């Protein structure tokens, strides 16, 4: 389903013309469709309706509190990877019993914050971390729910930067070693072993790696249960891919069917941590064309959004469709769509066949709802751009554009520097 569609040659989001939003909030900005977000969440959630499960949206994909609230209203939980994300989830009103905490480098203050909040479980990534969590829980007079994040050593067949379930990746605990680790965990008084977890990577476009990982986890769970451990939760992570260009990704129902078939009679509550599959195609980046120029070799379209706003093309060489928001669009040309940042790596599309854009045209960079705003920065002292949520024929600015004053908030010039008057030249 797509709530970004053309009406009389103009791109709309739901019942709202995007050009109208651009006129009011200026460019560039991120735009999300409430209807698409809800739809994607429901499709995923309903695919698992026959088994007990919690869908914990991966906040790192899109952590705006309004977006988190949409999923929370749908009964979802949140997968966090930092204290900051926990804070956001709490501000959005999450039920802490539906929060799972992932990540290889949890700090003591973050662990304590999560314990105070009463989250469901920590996905533990090392034996040291397990001991630190036990110490923190002891200090606070609490018991920490945990699952060990095991590394099943399967190749998700995705970009090396976003594969996480291989031995060479920094994530998780070796599946062979995990058995021993579980035995150690049992001895810790402030640890409540709740389950097993894994996350094999992102933008996975086949079902088979998920099935392979699940098969390995199943074996482990059987061992653990024979050992007398009660495994109540199985966290299968996130990672389901989406279509950016031509790639085909499994529909959530296909993924769900494969997971259910592979886990018959497991008697546990499943946890899923989808991010991209929910938010990716529910958002776009809207930018204005500043200039066009050409040399003998190339055409360039210079737009007002750069790699600081959307870093995925520069970082992973990832593909985002380029579409026109308004205007006729002349003949097609091959061009690089580049931003204003002083880096050659600053591009949104490279060698792309697009219709001819002119100065002042609005451009939509599609599939930017996940890992878009959350990975943005202030590089080149550019204020971070607004986020806008459309619901039917209304739009809501859910994050304001940063001002120049926002840029230097928290910065100070120490007194000793102030004493020196500017040098005369
Ligand atoms: C990033 C991440 C996710 C979400 O991944 P998607 O590919 O966006 O679904 C889920 N769980 C963990 C542990 C992650 O690191």
Tab-separated table of N, CA and C and ligand atoms in Angstrom, residues 44 56-62 79-81 100-103 123 125 149 162 164 171 197-204 210 235-241 272-279 370-371, ligand 1:
chain	number	residue	atom	x	y	z
A	44	UNK	N	2.068	-6.394	10.148
A	44	UNK	CA	3.108	-7.175	10.836
A	44	UNK	C	2.513	-7.851	12.066
A	56	UNK	N	7.958	-4.987	19.158
A	56	UNK	CA	8.706	-3.871	19.745
A	56	UNK	C	9.387	-3.104	18.616
A	57	UNK	N	8.802	-1.988	18.231
A	57	UNK	CA	9.359	-1.189	17.141
A	57	UNK	C	10.784	-0.743	17.494
A	58	UNK	N	11.712	-0.924	16.558
A	58	UNK	CA	13.109	-0.540	16.798
A	58	UNK	C	13.239	0.981	16.692
A	59	UNK	N	13.372	1.622	17.839
A	59	UNK	CA	13.339	3.091	17.883
A	59	UNK	C	14.449	3.721	17.050
A	60	UNK	N	15.548	3.011	16.864
A	60	UNK	CA	16.632	3.661	16.134
A	60	UNK	C	16.272	3.936	14.678
A	61	UNK	N	15.263	3.239	14.156
A	61	UNK	CA	14.840	3.486	12.777
A	61	UNK	C	14.133	4.831	12.649
A	62	UNK	N	13.335	5.161	13.651
A	62	UNK	CA	12.635	6.458	13.663
A	62	UNK	C	12.152	6.700	15.084
A	79	UNK	N	11.853	-1.374	21.046
A	79	UNK	CA	13.208	-1.923	21.186
A	79	UNK	C	14.146	-0.729	21.251
A	80	UNK	N	14.876	-0.603	22.356
A	80	UNK	CA	15.769	0.543	22.541
A	80	UNK	C	17.225	0.101	22.511
A	81	UNK	N	18.107	1.036	22.200
A	81	UNK	CA	19.539	0.737	22.228
A	81	UNK	C	20.319	1.776	23.034
A	100	UNK	N	12.302	-3.724	25.306
A	100	UNK	CA	13.497	-4.565	25.346
A	100	UNK	C	14.694	-3.697	24.999
A	101	UNK	N	15.817	-3.987	25.635
A	101	UNK	CA	16.997	-3.134	25.528
A	101	UNK	C	18.129	-3.912	24.871
A	102	UNK	N	18.480	-3.521	23.642
A	102	UNK	CA	19.546	-4.178	22.884
A	102	UNK	C	20.778	-3.279	22.820
A	103	UNK	N	21.880	-3.824	22.326
A	103	UNK	CA	23.089	-3.011	22.109
A	103	UNK	C	24.299	-3.540	22.839
A	123	UNK	N	18.645	-7.469	26.345
A	123	UNK	CA	19.290	-8.435	25.472
A	123	UNK	C	20.790	-8.309	25.714
A	125	UNK	N	24.751	-8.915	25.660
A	125	UNK	CA	25.655	-9.208	24.556
A	125	UNK	C	27.027	-9.721	24.980
A	149	UNK	N	21.682	-12.447	23.914
A	149	UNK	CA	21.645	-12.304	22.461
A	149	UNK	C	22.710	-13.207	21.884
A	162	UNK	N	25.563	-3.732	7.631
A	162	UNK	CA	24.325	-3.982	8.374
A	162	UNK	C	24.065	-5.466	8.615
A	164	UNK	N	24.814	-8.530	11.102
A	164	UNK	CA	25.199	-8.535	12.514
A	164	UNK	C	25.315	-9.933	13.097
A	171	UNK	N	28.470	-8.314	17.436
A	171	UNK	CA	27.241	-8.491	18.195
A	171	UNK	C	27.073	-9.885	18.796
A	197	UNK	N	17.582	-14.444	22.573
A	197	UNK	CA	17.325	-13.493	21.496
A	197	UNK	C	18.405	-13.539	20.426
A	198	UNK	N	18.055	-13.019	19.256
A	198	UNK	CA	19.031	-12.862	18.183
A	198	UNK	C	18.557	-11.762	17.244
A	199	UNK	N	19.476	-11.226	16.489
A	199	UNK	CA	19.153	-10.242	15.447
A	199	UNK	C	20.248	-10.392	14.415
A	200	UNK	N	19.885	-10.817	13.210
A	200	UNK	CA	20.935	-11.238	12.273
A	200	UNK	C	21.408	-10.152	11.315
A	201	UNK	N	20.685	-9.046	11.246
A	201	UNK	CA	21.102	-7.990	10.324
A	201	UNK	C	19.901	-7.206	9.850
A	202	UNK	N	20.137	-6.322	8.907
A	202	UNK	CA	19.068	-5.436	8.453
A	202	UNK	C	18.928	-5.523	6.938
A	203	UNK	N	17.758	-5.100	6.454
A	203	UNK	CA	17.458	-5.138	5.018
A	203	UNK	C	17.721	-6.554	4.466
A	204	UNK	N	17.211	-7.554	5.194
A	204	UNK	CA	17.325	-8.942	4.771
A	204	UNK	C	16.157	-9.211	3.818
A	210	UNK	N	16.534	-16.115	8.252
A	210	UNK	CA	15.758	-16.065	9.496
A	210	UNK	C	15.419	-17.474	9.977
A	235	UNK	N	13.126	-13.780	21.367
A	235	UNK	CA	13.213	-12.505	20.650
A	235	UNK	C	13.934	-12.747	19.335
A	236	UNK	N	13.207	-12.582	18.230
A	236	UNK	CA	13.808	-12.875	16.920
A	236	UNK	C	14.352	-11.635	16.218
A	237	UNK	N	14.402	-10.525	16.937
A	237	UNK	CA	15.027	-9.328	16.377
A	237	UNK	C	14.222	-8.710	15.250
A	238	UNK	N	14.904	-7.885	14.470
A	238	UNK	CA	14.248	-7.237	13.320
A	238	UNK	C	14.942	-7.657	12.050
A	239	UNK	N	14.986	-6.776	11.092
A	239	UNK	CA	15.813	-7.029	9.922
A	239	UNK	C	15.096	-7.275	8.613
A	240	UNK	N	13.772	-7.448	8.657
A	240	UNK	CA	13.055	-7.721	7.416
A	240	UNK	C	13.213	-6.534	6.463
A	241	UNK	N	13.578	-6.837	5.215
A	241	UNK	CA	13.890	-5.796	4.238
A	241	UNK	C	12.665	-5.212	3.559
A	272	UNK	N	9.360	-9.389	18.466
A	272	UNK	CA	9.939	-8.953	17.198
A	272	UNK	C	10.366	-7.503	17.333
A	273	UNK	N	11.414	-7.166	16.627
A	273	UNK	CA	11.964	-5.801	16.706
A	273	UNK	C	12.061	-5.177	15.321
A	274	UNK	N	10.942	-5.067	14.600
A	274	UNK	CA	11.029	-4.511	13.249
A	274	UNK	C	11.223	-2.999	13.278
A	275	UNK	N	11.990	-2.496	12.357
A	275	UNK	CA	12.178	-1.055	12.229
A	275	UNK	C	11.866	-0.626	10.808
A	276	UNK	N	12.813	-0.952	9.920
A	276	UNK	CA	12.712	-0.539	8.520
A	276	UNK	C	11.399	-0.961	7.854
A	277	UNK	N	10.971	-2.207	8.097
A	277	UNK	CA	9.802	-2.724	7.382
A	277	UNK	C	8.521	-1.955	7.749
A	278	UNK	N	8.544	-1.335	8.930
A	278	UNK	CA	7.383	-0.553	9.352
A	278	UNK	C	7.489	0.887	8.840
A	279	UNK	N	8.665	1.488	9.027
A	279	UNK	CA	8.772	2.935	8.807
A	279	UNK	C	9.390	3.328	7.465
A	370	UNK	N	12.860	5.380	7.511
A	370	UNK	CA	13.667	4.660	8.501
A	370	UNK	C	15.132	5.002	8.293
A	371	UNK	N	15.869	5.228	9.380
A	371	UNK	CA	17.289	5.569	9.325
A	371	UNK	C	17.517	6.828	8.486
B	1	LIG	C1	18.662	-2.196	14.178
B	1	LIG	C2	18.045	-3.262	14.991
B	1	LIG	C3	16.727	-3.655	14.766
B	1	LIG	C4	15.876	-3.121	13.650
B	1	LIG	O1	16.352	-3.517	12.409
B	1	LIG	P1	15.483	-3.282	11.085
B	1	LIG	O2	16.349	-3.786	10.002
B	1	LIG	O3	15.220	-1.828	10.981
B	1	LIG	O4	14.231	-4.066	11.234
B	1	LIG	C5	16.200	-4.615	15.609
B	1	LIG	N1	16.913	-5.148	16.625
B	1	LIG	C6	18.194	-4.791	16.858
B	1	LIG	C7	18.925	-5.413	17.976
B	1	LIG	C8	18.796	-3.846	16.053
B	1	LIG	O5	20.075	-3.500	16.278
